[in-house]
Coordinates of C-alpha atoms in Angstrom, one line a residue:
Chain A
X1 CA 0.0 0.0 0.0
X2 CA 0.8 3.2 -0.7
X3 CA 1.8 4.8 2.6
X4 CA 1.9 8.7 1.3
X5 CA -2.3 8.4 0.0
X6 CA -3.2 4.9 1.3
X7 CA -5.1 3.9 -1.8
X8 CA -4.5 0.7 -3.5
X9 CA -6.9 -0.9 -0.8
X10 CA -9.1 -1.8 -3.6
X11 CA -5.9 -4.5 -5.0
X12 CA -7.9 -4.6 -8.0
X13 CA -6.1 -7.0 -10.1
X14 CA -7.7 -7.1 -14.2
X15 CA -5.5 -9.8 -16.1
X16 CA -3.0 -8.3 -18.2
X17 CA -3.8 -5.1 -17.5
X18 CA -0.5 -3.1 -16.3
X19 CA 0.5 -1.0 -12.9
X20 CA 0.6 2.8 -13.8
X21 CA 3.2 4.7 -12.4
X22 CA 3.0 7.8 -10.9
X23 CA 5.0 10.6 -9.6
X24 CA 3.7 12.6 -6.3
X25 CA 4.8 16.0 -5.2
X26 CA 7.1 15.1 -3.2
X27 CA 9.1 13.2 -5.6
X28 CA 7.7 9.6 -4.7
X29 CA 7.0 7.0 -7.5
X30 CA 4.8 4.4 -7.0
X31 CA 2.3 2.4 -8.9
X32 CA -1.5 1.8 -8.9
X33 CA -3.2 -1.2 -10.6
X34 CA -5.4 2.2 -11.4
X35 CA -5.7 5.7 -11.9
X36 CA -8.0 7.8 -9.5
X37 CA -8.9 11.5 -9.2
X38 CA -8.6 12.0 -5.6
X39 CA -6.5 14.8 -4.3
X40 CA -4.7 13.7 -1.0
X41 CA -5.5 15.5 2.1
X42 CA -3.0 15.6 4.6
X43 CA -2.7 17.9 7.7
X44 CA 0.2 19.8 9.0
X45 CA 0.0 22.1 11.9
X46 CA 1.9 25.5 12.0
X47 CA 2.3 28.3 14.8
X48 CA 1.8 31.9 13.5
X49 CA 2.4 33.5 17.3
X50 CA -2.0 33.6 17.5
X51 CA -3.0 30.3 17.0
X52 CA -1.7 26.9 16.4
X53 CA -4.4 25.2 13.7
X54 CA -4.3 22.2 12.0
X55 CA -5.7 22.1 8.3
X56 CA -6.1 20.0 4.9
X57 CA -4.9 20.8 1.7
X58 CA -4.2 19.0 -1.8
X59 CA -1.2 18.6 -3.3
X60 CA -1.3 21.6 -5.0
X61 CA -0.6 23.6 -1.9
X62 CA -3.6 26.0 -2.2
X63 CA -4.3 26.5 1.5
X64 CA -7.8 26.6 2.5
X65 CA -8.3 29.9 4.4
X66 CA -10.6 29.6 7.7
X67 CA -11.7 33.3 6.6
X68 CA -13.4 32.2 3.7
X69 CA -17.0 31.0 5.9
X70 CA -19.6 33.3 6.9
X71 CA -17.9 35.2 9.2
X72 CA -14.7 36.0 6.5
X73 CA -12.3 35.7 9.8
X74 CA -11.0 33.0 11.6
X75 CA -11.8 34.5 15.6
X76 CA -11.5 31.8 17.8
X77 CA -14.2 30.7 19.6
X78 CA -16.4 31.6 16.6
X79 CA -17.8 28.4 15.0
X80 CA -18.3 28.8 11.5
X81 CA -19.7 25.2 11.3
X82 CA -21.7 25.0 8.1
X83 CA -24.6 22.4 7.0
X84 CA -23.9 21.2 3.7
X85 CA -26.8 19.2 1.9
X86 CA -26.1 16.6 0.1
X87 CA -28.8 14.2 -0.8
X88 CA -26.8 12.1 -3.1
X89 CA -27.0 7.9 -3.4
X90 CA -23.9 6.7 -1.7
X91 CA -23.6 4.4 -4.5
X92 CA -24.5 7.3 -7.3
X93 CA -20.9 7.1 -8.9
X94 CA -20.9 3.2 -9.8
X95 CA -24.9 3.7 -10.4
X96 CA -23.7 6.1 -13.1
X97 CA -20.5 3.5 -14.5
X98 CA -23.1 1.1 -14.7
X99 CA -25.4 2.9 -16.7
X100 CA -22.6 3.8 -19.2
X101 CA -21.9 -0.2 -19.5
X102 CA -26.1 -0.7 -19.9
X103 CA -25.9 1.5 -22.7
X104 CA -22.9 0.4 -24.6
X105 CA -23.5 -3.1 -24.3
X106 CA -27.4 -2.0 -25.6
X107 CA -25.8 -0.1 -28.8
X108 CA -23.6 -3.3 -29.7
X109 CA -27.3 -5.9 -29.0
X110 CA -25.0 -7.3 -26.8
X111 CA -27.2 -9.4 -24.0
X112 CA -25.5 -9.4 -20.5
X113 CA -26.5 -11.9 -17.2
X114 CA -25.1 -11.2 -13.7
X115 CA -24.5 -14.6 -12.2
X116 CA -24.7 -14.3 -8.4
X117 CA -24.4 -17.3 -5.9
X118 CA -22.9 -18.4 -2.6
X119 CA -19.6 -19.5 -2.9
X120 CA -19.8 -23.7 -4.3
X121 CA -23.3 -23.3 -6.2
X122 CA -21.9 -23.9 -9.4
X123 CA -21.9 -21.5 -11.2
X124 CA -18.5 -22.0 -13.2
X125 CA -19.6 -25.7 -13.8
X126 CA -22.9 -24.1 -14.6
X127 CA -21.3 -21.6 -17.0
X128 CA -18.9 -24.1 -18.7
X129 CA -22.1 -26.2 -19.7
X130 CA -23.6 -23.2 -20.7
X131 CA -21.0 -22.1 -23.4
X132 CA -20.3 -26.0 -24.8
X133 CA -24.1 -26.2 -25.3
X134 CA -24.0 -22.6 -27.4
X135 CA -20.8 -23.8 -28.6
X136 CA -21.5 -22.7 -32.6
X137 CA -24.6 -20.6 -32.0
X138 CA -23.8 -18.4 -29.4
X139 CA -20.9 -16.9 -28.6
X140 CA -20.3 -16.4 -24.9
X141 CA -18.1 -13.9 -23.3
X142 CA -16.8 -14.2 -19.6
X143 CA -15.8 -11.6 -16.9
X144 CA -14.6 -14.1 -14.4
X145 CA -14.7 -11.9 -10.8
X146 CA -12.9 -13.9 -8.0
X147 CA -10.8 -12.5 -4.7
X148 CA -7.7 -14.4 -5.6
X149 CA -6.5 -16.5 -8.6
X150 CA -7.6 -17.5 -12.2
X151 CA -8.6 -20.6 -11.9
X152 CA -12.3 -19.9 -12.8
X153 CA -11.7 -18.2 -15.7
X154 CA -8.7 -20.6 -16.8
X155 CA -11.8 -23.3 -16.8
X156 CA -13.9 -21.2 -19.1
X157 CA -11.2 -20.2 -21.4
X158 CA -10.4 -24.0 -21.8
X159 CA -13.8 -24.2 -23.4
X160 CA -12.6 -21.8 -26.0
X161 CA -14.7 -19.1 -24.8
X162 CA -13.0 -15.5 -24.0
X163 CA -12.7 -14.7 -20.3
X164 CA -10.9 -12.4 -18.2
X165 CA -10.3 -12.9 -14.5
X166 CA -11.1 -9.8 -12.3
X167 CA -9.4 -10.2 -8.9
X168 CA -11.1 -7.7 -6.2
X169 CA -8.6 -8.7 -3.4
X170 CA -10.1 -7.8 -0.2
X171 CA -13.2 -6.7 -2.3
X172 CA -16.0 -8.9 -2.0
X173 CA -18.1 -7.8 -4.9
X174 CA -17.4 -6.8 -8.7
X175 CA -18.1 -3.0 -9.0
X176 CA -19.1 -1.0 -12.2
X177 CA -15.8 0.4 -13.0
X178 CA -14.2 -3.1 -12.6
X179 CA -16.6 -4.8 -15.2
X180 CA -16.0 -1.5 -17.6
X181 CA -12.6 -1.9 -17.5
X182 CA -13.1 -5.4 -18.5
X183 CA -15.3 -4.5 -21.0
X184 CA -12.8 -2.3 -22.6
X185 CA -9.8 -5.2 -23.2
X186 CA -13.6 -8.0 -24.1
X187 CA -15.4 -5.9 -26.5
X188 CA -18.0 -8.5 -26.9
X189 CA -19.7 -8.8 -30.5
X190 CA -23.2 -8.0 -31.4
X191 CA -25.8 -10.8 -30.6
X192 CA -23.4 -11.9 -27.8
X193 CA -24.1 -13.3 -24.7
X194 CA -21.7 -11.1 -21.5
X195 CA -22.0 -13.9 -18.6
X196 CA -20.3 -11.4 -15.2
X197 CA -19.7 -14.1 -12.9
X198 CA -19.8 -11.8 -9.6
X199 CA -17.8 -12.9 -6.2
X200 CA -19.5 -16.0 -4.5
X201 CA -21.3 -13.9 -1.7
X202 CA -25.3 -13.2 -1.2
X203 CA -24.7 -9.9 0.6
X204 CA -22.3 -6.8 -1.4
X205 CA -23.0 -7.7 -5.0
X206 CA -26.9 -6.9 -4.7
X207 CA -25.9 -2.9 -3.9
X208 CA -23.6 -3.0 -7.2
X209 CA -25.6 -3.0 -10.7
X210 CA -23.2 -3.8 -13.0
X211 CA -24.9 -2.8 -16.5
X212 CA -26.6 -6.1 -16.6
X213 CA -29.9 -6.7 -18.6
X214 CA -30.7 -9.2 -15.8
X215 CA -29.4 -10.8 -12.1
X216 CA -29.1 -14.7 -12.7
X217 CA -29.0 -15.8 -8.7
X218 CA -28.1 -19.4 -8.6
X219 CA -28.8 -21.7 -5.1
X220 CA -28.1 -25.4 -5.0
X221 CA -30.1 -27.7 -3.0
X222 CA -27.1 -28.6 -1.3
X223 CA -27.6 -25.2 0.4
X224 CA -30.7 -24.2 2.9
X225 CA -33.9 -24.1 1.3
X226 CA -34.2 -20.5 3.6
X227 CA -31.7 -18.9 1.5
X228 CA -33.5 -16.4 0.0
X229 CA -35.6 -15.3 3.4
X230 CA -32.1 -15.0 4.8
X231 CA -30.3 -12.6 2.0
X232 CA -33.4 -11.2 0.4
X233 CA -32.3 -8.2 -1.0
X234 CA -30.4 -10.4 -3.9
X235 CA -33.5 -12.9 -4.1
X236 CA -35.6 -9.3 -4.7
X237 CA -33.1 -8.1 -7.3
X238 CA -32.7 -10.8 -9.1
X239 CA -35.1 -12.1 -12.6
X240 CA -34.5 -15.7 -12.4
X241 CA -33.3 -17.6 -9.6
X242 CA -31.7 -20.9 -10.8
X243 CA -31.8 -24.3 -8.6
X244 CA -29.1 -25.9 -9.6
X245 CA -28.0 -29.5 -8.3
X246 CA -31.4 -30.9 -8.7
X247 CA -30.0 -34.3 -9.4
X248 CA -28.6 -34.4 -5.8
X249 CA -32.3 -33.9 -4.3
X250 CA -32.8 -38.0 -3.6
X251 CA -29.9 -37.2 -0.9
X252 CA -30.5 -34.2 0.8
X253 CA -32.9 -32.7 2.7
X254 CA -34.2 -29.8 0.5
X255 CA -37.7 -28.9 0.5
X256 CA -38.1 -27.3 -3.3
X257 CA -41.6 -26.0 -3.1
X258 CA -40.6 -24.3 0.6
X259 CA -38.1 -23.1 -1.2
X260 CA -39.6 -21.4 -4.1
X261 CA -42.1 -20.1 -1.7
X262 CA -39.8 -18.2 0.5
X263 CA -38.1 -16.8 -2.8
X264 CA -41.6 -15.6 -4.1
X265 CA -42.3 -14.3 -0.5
X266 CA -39.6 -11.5 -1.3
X267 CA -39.5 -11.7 -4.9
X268 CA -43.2 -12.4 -6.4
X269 CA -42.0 -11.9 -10.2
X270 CA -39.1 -14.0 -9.7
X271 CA -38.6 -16.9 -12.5
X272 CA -37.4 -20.6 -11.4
X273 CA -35.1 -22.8 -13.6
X274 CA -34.6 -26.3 -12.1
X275 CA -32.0 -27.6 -13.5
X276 CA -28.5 -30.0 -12.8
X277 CA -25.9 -28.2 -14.8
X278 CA -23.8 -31.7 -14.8
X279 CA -26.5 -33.9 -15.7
X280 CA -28.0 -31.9 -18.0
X281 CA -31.7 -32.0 -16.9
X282 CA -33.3 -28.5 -17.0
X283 CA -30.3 -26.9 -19.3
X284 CA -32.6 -26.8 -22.1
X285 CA -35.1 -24.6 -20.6
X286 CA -31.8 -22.1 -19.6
X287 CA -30.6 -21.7 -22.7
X288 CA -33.9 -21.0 -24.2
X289 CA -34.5 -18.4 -21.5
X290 CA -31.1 -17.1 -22.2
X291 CA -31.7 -16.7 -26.6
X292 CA -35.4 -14.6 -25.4
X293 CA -32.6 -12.3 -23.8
X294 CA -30.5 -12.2 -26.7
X295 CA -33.2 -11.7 -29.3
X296 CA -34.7 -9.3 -26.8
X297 CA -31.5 -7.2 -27.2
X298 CA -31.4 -7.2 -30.6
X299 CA -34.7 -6.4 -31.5
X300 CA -34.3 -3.1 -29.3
X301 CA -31.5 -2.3 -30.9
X302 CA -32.8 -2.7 -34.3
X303 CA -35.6 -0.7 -33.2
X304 CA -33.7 2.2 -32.0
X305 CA -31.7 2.5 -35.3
X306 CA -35.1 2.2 -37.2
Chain B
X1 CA -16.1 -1.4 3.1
X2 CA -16.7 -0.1 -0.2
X3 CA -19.7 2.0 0.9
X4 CA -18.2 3.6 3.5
X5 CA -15.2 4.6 1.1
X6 CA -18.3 5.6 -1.0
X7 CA -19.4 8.2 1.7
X8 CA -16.2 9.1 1.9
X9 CA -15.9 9.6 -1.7
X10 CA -18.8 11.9 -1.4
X11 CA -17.6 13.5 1.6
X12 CA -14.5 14.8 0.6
X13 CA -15.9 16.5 -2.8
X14 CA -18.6 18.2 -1.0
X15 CA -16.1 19.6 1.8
X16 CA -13.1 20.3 -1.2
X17 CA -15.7 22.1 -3.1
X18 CA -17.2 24.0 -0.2
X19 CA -13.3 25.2 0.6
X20 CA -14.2 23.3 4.4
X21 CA -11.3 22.7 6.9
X22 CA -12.9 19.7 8.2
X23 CA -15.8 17.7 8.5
X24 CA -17.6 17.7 11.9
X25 CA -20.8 15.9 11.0
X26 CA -22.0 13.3 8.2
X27 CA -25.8 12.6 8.4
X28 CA -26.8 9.4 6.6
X29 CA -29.9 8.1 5.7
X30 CA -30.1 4.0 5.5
X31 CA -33.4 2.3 4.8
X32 CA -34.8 -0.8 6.6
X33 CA -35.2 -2.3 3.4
X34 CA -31.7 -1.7 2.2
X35 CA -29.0 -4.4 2.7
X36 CA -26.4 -2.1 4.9
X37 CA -25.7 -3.0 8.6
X38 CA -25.9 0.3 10.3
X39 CA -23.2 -1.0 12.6
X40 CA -21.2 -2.2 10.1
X41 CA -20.8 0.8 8.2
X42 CA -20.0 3.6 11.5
X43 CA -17.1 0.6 11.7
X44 CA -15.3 1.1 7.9
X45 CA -16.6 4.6 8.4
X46 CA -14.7 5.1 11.2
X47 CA -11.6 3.6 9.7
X48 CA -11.5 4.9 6.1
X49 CA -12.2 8.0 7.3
X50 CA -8.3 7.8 9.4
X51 CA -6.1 11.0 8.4
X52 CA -8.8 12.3 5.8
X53 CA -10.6 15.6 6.3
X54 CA -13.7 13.6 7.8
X55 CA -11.0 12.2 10.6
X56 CA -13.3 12.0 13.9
X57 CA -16.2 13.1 12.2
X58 CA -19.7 12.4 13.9
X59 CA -21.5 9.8 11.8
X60 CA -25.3 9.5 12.3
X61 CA -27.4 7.3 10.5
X62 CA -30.8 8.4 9.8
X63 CA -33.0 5.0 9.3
X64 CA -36.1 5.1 7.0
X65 CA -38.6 2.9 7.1
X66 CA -39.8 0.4 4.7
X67 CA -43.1 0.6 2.8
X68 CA -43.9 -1.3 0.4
X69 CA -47.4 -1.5 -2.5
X70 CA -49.6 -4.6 -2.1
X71 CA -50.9 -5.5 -5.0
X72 CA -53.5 -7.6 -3.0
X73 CA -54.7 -4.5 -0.9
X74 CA -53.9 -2.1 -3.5
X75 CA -52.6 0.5 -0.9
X76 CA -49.2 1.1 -0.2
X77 CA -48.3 -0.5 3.7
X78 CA -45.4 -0.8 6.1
X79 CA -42.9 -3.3 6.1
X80 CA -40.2 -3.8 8.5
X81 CA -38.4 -6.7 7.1
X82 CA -37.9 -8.2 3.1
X83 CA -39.9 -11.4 3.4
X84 CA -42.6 -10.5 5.9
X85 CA -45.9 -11.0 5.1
X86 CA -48.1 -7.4 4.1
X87 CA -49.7 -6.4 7.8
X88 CA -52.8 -6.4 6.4
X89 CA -53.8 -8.9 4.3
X90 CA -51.0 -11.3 5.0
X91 CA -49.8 -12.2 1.7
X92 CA -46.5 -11.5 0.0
X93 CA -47.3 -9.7 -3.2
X94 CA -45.6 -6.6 -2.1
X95 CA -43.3 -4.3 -4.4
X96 CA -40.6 -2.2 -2.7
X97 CA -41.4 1.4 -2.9
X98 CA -39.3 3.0 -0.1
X99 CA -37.1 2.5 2.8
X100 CA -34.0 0.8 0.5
X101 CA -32.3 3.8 -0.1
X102 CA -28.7 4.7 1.0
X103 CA -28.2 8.6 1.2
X104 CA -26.1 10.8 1.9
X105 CA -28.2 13.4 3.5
X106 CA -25.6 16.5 4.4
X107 CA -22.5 17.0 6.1
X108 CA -21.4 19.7 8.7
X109 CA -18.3 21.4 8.0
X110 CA -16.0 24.1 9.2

């Protein structure tokens, strides 16, 4: 970490993407895995023989005068505490990244899923399946987002599919600006399919829209059947919830209809795929779900060229 | 984590552009409905906040609460919880219309 500003606690890692170096005011050089706009504050203190104040300041050494509020003088004792408003969504900035990616990926017909799970669902058995079956009439593009390595996205790639590995490091979520930045090195084709394979976690990825037409949330019956009373907010964000493992049901304990009902307690639109990614059953009813969203993308673009 | 840095985010262009000295105060409102653990955010508020100009600044979270439309009732009704039943009628066809938001609803500054 950088000890002068402290960033880098992102440790966004995007495959093959290179450190930029930069050069502070002081003279340092480090790198970043990214570029960012924020001016570092720092405080100093100083003694002019009145007072002894401490204040922040950028790097470009414009001070900040206390005489510039209401009162135009810096008297102590003499608050000059000001209410700002704000009103602004704490999550406006990646709300707006996000709706940049919507509408690039919507000019190119491109049709893009958000696949959100608990870590072990399946999803990147689920995904493989997914791009062998559409192997020669879809093609499917992968942003693989994992904490540490590339092993997911070394499995899709062995498929013959594109992928890129996003590492968040301590992040437990993919983020707009992540899946942008992706996007950029992708560039998926028109009347492609974007599969965003988000962190394996039921809480962080349902504040962060990613651009996606649609949340995919797969739960395997290997998990509780009270999954989605327990994390609703991703159950309530998401189109289609998948049930993956269904195969395995002869051997656990996993009530499917309790299930479903919890999940249409907090999501009443939500659709339900059954399906067993390895053995196959329910896979044609995915795919077909998954060409109404490609054909759905193209037909608006086509319409908004018309 | 990343929401607090969010605020934070926020915080520090609102106080640059407002030529501020320091923050004193950062007044948030969290919904019911919305997936943030009050607690968990005055945490990583508190510590992403370290030698910035919102050091030691007073965080307050505002809670709103959750109401949601019933499409059974056809009236818009309370909700306290995702996955509760409407208080009314008891059934679950109920559309989020407020309390999920995550605001930040203004700041004090010198």
């Amino acid at each position: 970490m950088c000890t002068t500003c402290g960033c880098g606690q992102g440790e966004t890692r995007i495959e093959g993407e290179h450190a930029l170096e930069h050069r502070h005011a002081d003279g340092t050089v480090h790198s970043h895995p990214h570029d960012h706009s924020d001016p570092h504050e720092h405080e100093h203190g100083h003694g002019d023989g009145h007072h002894v104040h401490s204040h922040a300041h950028g790097h470009d050494h414009h001070d900040l005068h206390f005489g510039r509020g209401p009162a135009a003088a810096h008297a102590p004792g003499l608050s000059q505490t000001r209410m700002v408003q704000i009103e602004q969504d704490i999550l406006a900035k990646n709300d707006a990244l996000a709706a940049a990616i919507r509408q690039r990926l919507a000019e190119r017909g491109v049709f893009a899923v958000n696949l959100v799970s608990s870590p072990g669902s399946g999803k990147t058995t689920l995904l493989v399946k997914t791009i062998e079956a559409l192997h020669g009439r879809r093609e499917v593009v992968v942003i693989e987002g994992d904490q540490e390595t590339s092993h997911d996205a070394d499995r899709i790639r062995a498929t013959g599919a594109r992928a890129l590995q996003v590492n968040t490091g301590k992040g437990c979520h993919l983020d707009a600006d992540m899946v942008g930045r992706a996007l950029e090195r992708l560039a998926p084709p028109a009347g492609s399919v974007l599969m965003i394979e988000n962190v394996g976690n039921l809480v962080c990825p349902a504040g962060f829209d990613l651009g996606e037409a649609h949340k995919v949330i797969v739960l395997s019956v290997t998990e509780g059947e009270d999954k989605p009373l327990k994390y609703p907010d991703l159950f309530r964000r998401s189109t289609l919830m998948l049930l993956n493992k269904i195969d395995l049901l002869p051997y656990v304990e996993f009530d499917v209809a309790r299930c479903l009902g919890y999940a249409r307690r907090v999501n009443p639109e939500i659709g339900v795929i059954e399906l067993s990614a390895t053995r196959g059953q329910g896979m044609d009813e995915w795919l077909a779900w998954i060409e109404g969203g490609v054909l759905a993308a193209q037909g608006a673009l086509s319409r908004a060229r018309r | 984590m990343a929401l607090a840095e969010s605020v934070l985010q926020i915080v520090e262009e609102t106080a640059r552009h407002h030529g501020a000295s320091r923050v004193r105060a950062v007044h948030l409102t969290i919904g019911r409905l919305s997936h943030v653990e009050p607690e968990a955010l005055a945490f990583s508020f508190e510590v992403v906040t370290r030698n910035s100009i919102a050091q030691d600044a007073q965080l307050e979270i505002h809670t709103s609460e959750g109401v949601a439309w019933c499409m059974e009732c056809s009236d818009t009704v309370s909700l306290d919880r995702l996955g509760d039943a409407c208080p009314r009628c008891a059934g679950y066809q109920l559309q989020v219309t407020g309390g999920d938001e995550m605001r930040v609803r203004d700041i004090e500054i010198d």
